[in-house]
Short mmCIF file of C-alpha atoms and ligand atoms in Angstrom, two decimals:
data_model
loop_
_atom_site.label_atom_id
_atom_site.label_comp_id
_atom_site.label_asym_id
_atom_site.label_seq_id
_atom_site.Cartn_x
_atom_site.Cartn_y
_atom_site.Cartn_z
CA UNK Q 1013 35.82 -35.07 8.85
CA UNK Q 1014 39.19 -33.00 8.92
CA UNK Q 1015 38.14 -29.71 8.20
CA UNK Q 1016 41.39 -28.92 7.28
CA UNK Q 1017 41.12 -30.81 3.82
CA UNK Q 1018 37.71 -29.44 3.26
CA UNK Q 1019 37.78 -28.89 -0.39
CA UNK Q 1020 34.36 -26.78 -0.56
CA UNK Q 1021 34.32 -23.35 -1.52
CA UNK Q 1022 30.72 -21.09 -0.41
CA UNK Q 1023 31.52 -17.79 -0.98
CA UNK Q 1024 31.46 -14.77 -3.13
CA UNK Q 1025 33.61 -14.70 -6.31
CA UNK Q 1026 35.44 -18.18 -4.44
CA UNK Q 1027 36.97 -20.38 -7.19
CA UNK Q 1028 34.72 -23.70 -6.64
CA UNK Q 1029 37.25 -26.99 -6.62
CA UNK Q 1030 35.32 -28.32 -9.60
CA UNK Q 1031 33.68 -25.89 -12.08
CA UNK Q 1032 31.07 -27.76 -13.22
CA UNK Q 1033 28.59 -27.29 -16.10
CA UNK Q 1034 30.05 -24.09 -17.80
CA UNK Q 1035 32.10 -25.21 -20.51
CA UNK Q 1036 30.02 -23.95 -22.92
CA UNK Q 1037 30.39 -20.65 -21.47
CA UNK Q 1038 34.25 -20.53 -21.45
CA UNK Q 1039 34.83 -22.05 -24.68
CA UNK Q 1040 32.62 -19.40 -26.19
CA UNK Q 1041 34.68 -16.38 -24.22
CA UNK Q 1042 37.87 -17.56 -24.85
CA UNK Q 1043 37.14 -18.05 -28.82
CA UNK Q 1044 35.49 -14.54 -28.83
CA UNK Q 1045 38.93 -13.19 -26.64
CA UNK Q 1046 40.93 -14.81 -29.54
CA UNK Q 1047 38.45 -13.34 -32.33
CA UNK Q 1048 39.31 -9.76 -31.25
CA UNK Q 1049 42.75 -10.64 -30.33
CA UNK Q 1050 42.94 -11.10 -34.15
CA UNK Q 1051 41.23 -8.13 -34.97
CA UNK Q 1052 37.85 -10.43 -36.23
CA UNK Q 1053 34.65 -8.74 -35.80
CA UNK Q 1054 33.12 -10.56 -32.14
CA UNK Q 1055 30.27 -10.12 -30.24
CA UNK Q 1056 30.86 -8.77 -26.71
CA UNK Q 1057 29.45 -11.23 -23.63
CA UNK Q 1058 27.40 -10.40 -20.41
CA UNK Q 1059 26.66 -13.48 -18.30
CA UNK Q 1060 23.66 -12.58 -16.78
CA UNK Q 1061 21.81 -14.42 -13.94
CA UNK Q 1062 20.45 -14.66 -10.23
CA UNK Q 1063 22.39 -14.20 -6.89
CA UNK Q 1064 25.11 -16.96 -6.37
CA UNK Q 1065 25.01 -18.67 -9.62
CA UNK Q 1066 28.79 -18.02 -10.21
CA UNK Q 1067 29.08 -14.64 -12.58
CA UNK Q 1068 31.96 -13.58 -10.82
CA UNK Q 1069 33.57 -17.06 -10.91
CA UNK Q 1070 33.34 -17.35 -14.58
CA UNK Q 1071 34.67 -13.85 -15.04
CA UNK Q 1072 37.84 -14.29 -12.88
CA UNK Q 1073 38.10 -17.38 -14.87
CA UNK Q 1074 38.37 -15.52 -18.02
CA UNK Q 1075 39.97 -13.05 -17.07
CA UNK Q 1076 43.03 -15.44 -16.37
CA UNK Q 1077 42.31 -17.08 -19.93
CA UNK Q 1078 42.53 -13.67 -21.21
CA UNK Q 1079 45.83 -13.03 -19.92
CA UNK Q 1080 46.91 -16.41 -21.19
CA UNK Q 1081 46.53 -15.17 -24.14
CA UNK Q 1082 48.62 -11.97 -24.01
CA UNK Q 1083 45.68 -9.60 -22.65
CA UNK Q 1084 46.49 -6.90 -20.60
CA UNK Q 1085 42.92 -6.49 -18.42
CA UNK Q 1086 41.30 -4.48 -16.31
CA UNK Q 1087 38.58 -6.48 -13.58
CA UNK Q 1088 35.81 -3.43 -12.37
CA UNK Q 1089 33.04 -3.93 -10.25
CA UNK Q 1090 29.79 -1.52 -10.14
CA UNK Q 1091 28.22 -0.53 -7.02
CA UNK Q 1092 25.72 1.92 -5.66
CA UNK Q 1093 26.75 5.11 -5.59
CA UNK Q 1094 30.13 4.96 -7.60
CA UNK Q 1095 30.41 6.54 -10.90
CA UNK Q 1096 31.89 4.71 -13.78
CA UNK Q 1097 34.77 6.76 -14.69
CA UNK Q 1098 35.26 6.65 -11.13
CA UNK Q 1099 36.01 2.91 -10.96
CA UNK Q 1100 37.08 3.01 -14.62
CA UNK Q 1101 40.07 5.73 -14.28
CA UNK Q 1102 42.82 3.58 -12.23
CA UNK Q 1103 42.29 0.90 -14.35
CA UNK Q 1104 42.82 2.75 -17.49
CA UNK Q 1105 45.47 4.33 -16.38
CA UNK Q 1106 47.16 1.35 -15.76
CA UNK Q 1107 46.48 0.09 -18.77
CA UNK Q 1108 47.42 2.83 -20.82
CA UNK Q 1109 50.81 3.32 -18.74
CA UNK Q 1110 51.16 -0.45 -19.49
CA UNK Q 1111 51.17 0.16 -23.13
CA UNK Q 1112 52.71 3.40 -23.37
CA UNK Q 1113 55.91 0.73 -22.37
CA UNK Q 1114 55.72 -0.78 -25.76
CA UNK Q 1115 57.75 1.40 -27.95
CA UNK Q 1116 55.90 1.53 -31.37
CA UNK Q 1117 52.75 2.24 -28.62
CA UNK Q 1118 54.16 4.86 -26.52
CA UNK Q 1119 52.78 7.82 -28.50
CA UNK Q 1120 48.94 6.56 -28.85
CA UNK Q 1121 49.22 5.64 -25.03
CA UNK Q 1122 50.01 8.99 -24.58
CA UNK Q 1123 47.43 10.24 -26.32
CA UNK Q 1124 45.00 7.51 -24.42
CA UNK Q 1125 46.30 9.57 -21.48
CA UNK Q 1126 45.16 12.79 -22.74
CA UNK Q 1127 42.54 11.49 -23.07
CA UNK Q 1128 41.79 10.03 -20.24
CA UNK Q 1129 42.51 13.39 -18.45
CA UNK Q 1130 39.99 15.30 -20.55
CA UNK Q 1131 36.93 12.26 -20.15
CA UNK Q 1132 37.01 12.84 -16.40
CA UNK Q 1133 38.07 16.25 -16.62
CA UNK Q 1134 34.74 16.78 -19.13
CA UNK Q 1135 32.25 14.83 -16.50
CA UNK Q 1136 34.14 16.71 -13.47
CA UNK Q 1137 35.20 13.56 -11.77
CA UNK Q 1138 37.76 14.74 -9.19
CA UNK Q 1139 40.16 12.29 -8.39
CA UNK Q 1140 43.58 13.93 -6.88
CA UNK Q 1141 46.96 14.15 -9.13
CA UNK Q 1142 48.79 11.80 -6.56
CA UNK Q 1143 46.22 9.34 -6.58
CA UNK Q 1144 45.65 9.56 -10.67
CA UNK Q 1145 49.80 10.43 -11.01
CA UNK Q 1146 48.69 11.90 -14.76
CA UNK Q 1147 51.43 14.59 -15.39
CA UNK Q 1148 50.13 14.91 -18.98
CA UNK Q 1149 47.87 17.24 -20.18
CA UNK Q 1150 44.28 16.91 -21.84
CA UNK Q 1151 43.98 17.72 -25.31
CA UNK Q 1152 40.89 19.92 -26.28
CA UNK Q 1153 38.54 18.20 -27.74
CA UNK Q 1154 39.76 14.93 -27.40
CA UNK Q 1155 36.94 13.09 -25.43
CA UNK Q 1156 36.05 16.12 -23.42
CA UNK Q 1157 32.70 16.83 -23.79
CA UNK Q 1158 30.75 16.25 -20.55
CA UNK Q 1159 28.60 13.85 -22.17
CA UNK Q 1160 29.83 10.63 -21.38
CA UNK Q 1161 27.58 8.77 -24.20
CA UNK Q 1162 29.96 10.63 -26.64
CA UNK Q 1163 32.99 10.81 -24.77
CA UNK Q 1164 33.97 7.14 -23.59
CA UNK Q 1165 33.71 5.61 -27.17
CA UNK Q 1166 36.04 8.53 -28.36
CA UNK Q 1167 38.34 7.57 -25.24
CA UNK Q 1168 37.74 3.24 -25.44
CA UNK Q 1169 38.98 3.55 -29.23
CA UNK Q 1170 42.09 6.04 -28.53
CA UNK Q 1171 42.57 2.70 -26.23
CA UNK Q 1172 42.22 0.73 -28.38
CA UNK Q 1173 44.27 2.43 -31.08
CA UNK Q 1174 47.25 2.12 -28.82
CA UNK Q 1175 46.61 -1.90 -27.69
CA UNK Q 1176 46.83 -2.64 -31.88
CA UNK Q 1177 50.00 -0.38 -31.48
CA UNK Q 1178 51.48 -2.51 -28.87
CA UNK Q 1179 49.92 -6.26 -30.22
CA UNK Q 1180 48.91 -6.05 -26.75
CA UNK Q 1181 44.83 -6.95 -26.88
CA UNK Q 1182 42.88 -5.19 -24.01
CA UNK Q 1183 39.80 -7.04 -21.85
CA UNK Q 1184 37.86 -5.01 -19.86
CA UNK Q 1185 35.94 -6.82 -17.16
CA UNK Q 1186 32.52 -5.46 -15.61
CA UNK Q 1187 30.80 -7.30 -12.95
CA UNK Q 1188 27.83 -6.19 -11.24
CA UNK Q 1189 26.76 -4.23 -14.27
CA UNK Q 1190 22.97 -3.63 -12.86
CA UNK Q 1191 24.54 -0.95 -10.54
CA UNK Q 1192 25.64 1.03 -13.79
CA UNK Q 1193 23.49 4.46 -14.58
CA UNK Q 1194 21.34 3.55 -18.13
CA UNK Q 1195 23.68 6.51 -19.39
CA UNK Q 1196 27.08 4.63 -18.32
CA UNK Q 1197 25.49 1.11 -19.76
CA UNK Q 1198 24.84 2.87 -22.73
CA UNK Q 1199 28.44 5.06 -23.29
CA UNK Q 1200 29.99 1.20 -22.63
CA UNK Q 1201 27.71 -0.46 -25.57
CA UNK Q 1202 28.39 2.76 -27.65
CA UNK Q 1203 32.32 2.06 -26.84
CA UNK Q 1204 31.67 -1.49 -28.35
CA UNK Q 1205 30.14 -0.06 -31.37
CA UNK Q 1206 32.98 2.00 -32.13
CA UNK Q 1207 35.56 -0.71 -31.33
CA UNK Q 1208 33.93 -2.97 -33.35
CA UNK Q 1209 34.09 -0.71 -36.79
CA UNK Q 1210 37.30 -0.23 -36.27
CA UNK Q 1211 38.13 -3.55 -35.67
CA UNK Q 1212 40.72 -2.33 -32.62
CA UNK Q 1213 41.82 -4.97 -29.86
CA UNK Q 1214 39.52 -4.48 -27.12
CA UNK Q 1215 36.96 -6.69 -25.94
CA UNK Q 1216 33.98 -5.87 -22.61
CA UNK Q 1217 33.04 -8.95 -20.90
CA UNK Q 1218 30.27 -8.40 -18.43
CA UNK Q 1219 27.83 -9.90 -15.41
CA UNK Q 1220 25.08 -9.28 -13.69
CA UNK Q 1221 21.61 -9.24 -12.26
CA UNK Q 1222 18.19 -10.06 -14.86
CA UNK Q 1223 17.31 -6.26 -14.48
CA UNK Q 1224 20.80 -5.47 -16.62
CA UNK Q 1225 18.56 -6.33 -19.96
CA UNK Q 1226 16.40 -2.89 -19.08
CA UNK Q 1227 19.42 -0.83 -18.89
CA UNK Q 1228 20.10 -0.75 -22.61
CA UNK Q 1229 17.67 1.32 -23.07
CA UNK Q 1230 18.20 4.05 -25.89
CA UNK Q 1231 21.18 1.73 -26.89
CA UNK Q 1232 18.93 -1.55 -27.56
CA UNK Q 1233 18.79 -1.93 -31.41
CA UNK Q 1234 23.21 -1.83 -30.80
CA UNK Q 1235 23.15 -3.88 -27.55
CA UNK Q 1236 21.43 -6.61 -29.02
CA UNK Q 1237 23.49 -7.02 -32.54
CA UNK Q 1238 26.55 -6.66 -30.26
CA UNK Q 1239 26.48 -8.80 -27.61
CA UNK Q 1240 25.68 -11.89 -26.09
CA UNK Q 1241 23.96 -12.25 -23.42
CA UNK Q 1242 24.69 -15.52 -21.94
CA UNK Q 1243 22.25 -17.01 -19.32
CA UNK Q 1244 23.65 -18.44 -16.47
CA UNK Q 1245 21.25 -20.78 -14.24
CA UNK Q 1246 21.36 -23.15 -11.95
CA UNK Q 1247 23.01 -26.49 -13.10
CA UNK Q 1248 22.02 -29.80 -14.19
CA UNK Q 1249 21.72 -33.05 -12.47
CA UNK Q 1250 24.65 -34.52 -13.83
CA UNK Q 1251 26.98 -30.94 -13.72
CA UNK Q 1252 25.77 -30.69 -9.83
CA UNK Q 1253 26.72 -34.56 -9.11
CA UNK Q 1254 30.11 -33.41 -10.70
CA UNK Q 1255 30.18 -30.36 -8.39
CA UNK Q 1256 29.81 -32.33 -5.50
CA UNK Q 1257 31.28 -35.90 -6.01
CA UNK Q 1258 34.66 -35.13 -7.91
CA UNK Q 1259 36.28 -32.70 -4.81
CA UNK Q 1260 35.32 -35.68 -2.89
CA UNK Q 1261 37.00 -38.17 -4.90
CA UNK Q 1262 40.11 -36.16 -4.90
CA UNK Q 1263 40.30 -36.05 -1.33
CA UNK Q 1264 39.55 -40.31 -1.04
CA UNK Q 1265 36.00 -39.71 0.24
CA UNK Q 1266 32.73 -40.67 -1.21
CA UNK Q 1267 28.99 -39.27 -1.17
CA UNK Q 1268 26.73 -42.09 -0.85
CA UNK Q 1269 23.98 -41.47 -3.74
CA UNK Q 1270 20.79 -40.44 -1.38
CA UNK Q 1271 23.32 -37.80 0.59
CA UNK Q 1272 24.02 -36.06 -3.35
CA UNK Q 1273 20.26 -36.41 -4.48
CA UNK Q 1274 18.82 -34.86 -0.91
CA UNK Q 1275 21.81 -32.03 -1.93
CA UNK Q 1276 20.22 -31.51 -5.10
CA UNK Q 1277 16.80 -32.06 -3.53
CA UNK Q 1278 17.46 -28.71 -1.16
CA UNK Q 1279 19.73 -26.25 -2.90
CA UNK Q 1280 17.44 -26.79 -6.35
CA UNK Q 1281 21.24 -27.14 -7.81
CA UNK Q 1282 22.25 -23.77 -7.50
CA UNK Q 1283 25.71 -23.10 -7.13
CA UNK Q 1284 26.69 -21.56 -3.91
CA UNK Q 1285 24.00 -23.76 -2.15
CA UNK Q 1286 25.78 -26.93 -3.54
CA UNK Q 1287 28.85 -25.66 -1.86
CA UNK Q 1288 27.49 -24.67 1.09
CA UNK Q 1289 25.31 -28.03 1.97
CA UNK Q 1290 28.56 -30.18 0.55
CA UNK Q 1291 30.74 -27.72 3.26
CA UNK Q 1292 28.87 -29.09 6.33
CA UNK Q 1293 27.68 -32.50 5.19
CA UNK Q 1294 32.08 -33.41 4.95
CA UNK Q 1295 32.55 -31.11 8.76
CA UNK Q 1296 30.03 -33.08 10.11
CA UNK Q 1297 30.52 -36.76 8.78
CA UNK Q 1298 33.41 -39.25 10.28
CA UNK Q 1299 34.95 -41.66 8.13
CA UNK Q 1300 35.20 -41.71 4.53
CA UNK Q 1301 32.15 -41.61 3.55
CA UNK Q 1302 29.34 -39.04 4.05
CA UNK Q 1303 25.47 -40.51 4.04
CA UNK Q 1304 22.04 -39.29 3.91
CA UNK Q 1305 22.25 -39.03 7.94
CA UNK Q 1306 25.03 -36.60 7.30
CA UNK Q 1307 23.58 -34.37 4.76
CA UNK Q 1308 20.50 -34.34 7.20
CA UNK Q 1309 22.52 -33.31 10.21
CA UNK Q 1310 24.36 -30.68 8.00
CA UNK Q 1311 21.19 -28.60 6.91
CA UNK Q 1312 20.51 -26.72 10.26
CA UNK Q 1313 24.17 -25.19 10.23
CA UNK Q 1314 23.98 -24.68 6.13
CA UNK Q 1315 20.47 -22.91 6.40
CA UNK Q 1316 22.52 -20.95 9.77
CA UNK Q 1317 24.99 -19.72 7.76
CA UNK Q 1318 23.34 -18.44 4.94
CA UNK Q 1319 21.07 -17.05 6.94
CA UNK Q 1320 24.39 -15.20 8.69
CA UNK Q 1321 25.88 -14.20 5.73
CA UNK Q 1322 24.80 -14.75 1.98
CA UNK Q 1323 21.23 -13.75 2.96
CA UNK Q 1324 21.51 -11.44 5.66
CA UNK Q 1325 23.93 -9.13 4.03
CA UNK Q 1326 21.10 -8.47 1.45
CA UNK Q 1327 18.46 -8.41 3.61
CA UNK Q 1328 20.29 -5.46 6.15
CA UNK Q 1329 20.46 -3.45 2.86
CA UNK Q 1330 16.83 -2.64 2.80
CA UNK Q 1331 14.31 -0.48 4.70
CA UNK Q 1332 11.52 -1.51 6.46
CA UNK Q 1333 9.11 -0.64 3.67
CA UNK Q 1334 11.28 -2.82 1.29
CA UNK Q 1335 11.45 -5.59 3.90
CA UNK Q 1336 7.73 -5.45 4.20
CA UNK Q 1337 7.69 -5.93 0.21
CA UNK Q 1338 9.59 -8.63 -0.24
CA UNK Q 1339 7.66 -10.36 3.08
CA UNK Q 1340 4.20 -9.67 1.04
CA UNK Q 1341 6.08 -11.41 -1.99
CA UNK Q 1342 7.58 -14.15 -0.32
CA UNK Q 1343 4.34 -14.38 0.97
CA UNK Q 1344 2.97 -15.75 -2.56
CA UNK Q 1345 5.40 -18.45 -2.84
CA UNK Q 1346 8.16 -19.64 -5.21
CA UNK Q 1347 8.65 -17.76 -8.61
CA UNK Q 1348 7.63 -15.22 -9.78
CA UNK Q 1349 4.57 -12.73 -9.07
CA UNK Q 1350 1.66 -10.48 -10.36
CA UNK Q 1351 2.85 -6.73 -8.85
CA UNK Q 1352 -0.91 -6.11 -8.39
CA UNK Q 1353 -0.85 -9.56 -6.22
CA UNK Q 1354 1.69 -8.39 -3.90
CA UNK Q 1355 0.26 -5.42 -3.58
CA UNK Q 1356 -3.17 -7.09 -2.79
CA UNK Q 1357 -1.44 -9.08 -0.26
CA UNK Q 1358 -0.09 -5.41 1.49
CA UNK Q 1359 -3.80 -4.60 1.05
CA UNK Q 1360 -2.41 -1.07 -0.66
CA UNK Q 1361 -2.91 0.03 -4.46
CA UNK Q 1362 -0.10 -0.75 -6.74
CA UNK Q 1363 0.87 2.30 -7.33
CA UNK Q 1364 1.77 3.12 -3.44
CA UNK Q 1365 4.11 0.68 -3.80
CA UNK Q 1366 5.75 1.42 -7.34
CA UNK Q 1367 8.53 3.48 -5.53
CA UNK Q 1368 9.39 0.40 -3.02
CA UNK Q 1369 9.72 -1.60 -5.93
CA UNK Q 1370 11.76 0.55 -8.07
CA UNK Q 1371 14.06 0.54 -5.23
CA UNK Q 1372 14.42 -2.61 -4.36
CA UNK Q 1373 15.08 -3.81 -8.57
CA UNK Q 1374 17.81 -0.83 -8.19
CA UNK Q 1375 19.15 -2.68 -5.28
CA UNK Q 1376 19.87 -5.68 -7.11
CA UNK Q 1377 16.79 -7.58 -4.74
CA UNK Q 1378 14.12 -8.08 -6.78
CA UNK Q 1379 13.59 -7.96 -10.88
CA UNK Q 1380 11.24 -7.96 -13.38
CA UNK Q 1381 11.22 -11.30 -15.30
CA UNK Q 1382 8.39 -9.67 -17.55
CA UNK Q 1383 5.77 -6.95 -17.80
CA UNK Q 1384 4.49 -6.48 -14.78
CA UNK Q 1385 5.57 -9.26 -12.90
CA UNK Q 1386 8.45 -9.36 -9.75
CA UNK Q 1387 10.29 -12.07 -8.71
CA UNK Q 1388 13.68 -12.49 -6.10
CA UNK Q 1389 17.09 -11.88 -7.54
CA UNK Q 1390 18.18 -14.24 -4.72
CA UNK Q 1391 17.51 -17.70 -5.02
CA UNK Q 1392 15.20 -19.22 -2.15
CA UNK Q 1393 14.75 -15.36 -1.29
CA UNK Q 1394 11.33 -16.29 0.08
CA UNK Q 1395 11.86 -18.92 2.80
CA UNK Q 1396 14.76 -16.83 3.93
CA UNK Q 1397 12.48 -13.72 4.18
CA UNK Q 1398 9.84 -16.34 6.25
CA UNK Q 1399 12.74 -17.05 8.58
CA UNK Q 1400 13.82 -13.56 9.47
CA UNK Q 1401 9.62 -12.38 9.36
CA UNK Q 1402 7.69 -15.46 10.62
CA UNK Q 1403 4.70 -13.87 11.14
CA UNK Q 1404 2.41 -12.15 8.01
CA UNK Q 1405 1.49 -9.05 8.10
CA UNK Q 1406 4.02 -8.23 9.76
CA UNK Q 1407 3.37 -7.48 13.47
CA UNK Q 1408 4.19 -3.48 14.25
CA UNK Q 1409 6.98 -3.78 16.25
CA UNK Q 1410 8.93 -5.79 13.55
CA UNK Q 1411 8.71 -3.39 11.15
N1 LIG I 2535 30.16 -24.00 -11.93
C1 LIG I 2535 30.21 -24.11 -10.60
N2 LIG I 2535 30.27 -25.31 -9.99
C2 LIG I 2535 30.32 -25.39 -8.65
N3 LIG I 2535 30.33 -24.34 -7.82
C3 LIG I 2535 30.28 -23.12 -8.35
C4 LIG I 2535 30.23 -22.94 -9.77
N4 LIG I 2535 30.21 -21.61 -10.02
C5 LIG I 2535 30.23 -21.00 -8.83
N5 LIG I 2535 30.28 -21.89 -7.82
C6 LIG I 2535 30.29 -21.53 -6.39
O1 LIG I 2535 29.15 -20.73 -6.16
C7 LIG I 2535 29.44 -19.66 -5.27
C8 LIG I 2535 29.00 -18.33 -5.88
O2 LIG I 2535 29.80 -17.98 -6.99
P1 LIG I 2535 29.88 -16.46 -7.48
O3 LIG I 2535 30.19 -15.57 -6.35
O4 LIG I 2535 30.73 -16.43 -8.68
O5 LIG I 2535 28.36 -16.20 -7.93
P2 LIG I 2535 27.72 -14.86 -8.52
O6 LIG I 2535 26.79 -15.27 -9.58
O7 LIG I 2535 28.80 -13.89 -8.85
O8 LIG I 2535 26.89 -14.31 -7.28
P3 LIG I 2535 26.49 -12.78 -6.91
O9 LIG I 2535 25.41 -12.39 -7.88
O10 LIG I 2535 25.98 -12.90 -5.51
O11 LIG I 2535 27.72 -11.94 -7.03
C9 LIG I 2535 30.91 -19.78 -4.93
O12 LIG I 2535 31.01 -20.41 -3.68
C10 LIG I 2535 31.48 -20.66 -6.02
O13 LIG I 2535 32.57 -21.44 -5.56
MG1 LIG I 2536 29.26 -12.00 -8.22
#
């Protein structure tokens, strides 16, 4: 069919035509966004889940409710190797300069700004005058420290001061949060804390990976009286039909009901699978309709291009000791797995291996889904992993 018109969306962070099965999830943001809006006491939210499962989506999707509703925001996103007041100074600038344009605001702001200067000033993060454009100075003291546990709360509620100031509520938005440091998780739930006694305007709303519920570490006791953390899955039957059938409908074209159930059959109903399989079943069908013969013909260029590019782009990540891990893992089958099994099935002692896998759940590949157990971040990590290593062990020159 037209390709043009194809309303499918596989991708990462790509707005899916329907957004199905998260109501729940959206409702519940945007009545906590209004709660702090109104200065009400709220529980932050982190939407945790696997690869693919639509985090991002759901936070883009908030953010625009936010703003709706008067917000000014700020959308971050953590990676390896970046600092958070790294990624967090632009976008506090910004939204401090936005304030500071609100006349009964504009001294606070200022003060946000000092601030500001003095947090990264305090943790030595060096980012250049004409890039930062901060012709204020710090203010001793005044979130300064070096310690960032103590400083960003001071420097979140001088924020947060000024958004009451302005009756301008402030959303802060944090995906990826597994690449944080447990210090820089901890300084963001100890920001919370203090936002929430004061009851100031500012709300976190968060995503990421399973192993984001280990980084609260010292801050646990807070993290868990302060937030929600939401868990978002694959969907249901009905929520997947609705993913698939209602872009068609739009567009005058109709799944016959064995080509949606051998879609739900193959991507278990998660997310960016859905999208994908529904993408190539409508480029390959002709007509109107799109069959069981279609959906068939579709899954060698679906399973192609996730190999290509949703897969592959985690898989290039890792070293050949990690690749060897997850082989050994994959190795077991679907779910998740005893770390002394895998490490049984690499025929080396558990504890060789502890490093490997500490570096792979920092990579955002694998997590713990309890004590001692592994599993895939990735959903149907471990065919994948068959594909690109058919052979187990792996033969030497692979490796
Ligand atoms: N509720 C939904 N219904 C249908 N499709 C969805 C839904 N949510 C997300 N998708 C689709 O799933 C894909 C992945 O979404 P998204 O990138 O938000 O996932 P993610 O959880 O952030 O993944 P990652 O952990 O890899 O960043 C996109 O193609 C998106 O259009
Ligand atoms: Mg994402």
């Amino acid at each position: 069919m037209d390709p043009v018109r194809n309303p499918y969306a596989p991708g990462a962070g790509t707005p899916p035509p329907e957004l199905a099965g998260r109501a729940d999830i959206i409702v519940s943001g945007k009545t906590a966004l209004q709660r702090t809006a109104a200065g009400k006491p709220t529980q932050s939210q982190i939407l945790v889940g696997l690869r693919g499962v639509g985090k991002t989506v759901l936070l883009n999707k908030l953010n625009d409710d936010a703003e709706t509703l008067n917000y000014k925001t700020a959308f971050i996103e953590a990676r390896e190797g970046a600092s958070l007041p790294e990624l967090l100074a632009p976008s506090l600038r910004s939204i401090l300069y936005t304030l500071s344009m609100v006349e009964n605001a504009r001294e606070k702001a200022r003060r946000g700004l000092m601030g500001l200067k003095g947090f990264l000033n305090g943790l030595r993060v060096t980012i250049s005058e004409v890039e930062f454009g901060i012709s204020i100075d710090s203010e001793a003291g005044l979130a300064d420290s070096g310690n960032i546990e103590a400083d960003l709360p001071v420097l979140i509620a001088t924020i947060g001061e000024a958004a009451k100031a302005a009756g301008r509520p402030v959303a802060l938005f944090v995906d990826e949060m597994q690449y944080l440091a447990s210090s820089e998780f901890s300084a963001l739930i100890m920001s919370i804390h203090r936002i929430n006694q004061k009851q100031l305007p500012f709300m976190l709303i968060g995503a990421g990976l399973p192993q984001i519920r280990a980084l609260a570490g010292n801050s646990k006791s807070y993290s868990e009286r302060l937030f929600r953390f939401p868990e978002i899955g694959a969907l249901g039957t009905e929520e997947a039909i609705q993913a698939i059938e209602k872009p068609a409908i739009a567009e005058g074209v109709t799944f016959d009901r064995r080509a949606i159930e051998k879609i739900l059959h193959i991507t278990e109903r998660y997310p960016y699978f859905l999208q994908q399989w529904a993408y190539e079943s409508w480029n390959v069908a002709d007509g109107n309709a799109i069959s069981l013969a279609d959906v068939e013909k579709a899954s060698g260029p679906a399973i192609d291009e996730l190999d290509q590019s949703f897969f592959k782009v985690r898989f290039d990540r890792c070293t050949p000791a990690e690749r060897k891990y997850m082989r050994a893992l994959a190795e077991l089958g679907r779910g998740k797995h005893r770390s002394g099994d895998i490490a049984e099935k690499l025929g080396v002692k558990v504890t060789s291996v502890a490093p490997t896998r500490n570096s792979l759940i920092r990579k955002g590949m694998i997590y713990s889904p309890s004590h001692g157990d592994t599993a895939f971040t990735v959903p149907l990590f471990d065919e994948y992993m068959k594909r690109a290593l058919p052979d187990f062990p792996i033969a030497a020159d692979d490796e």
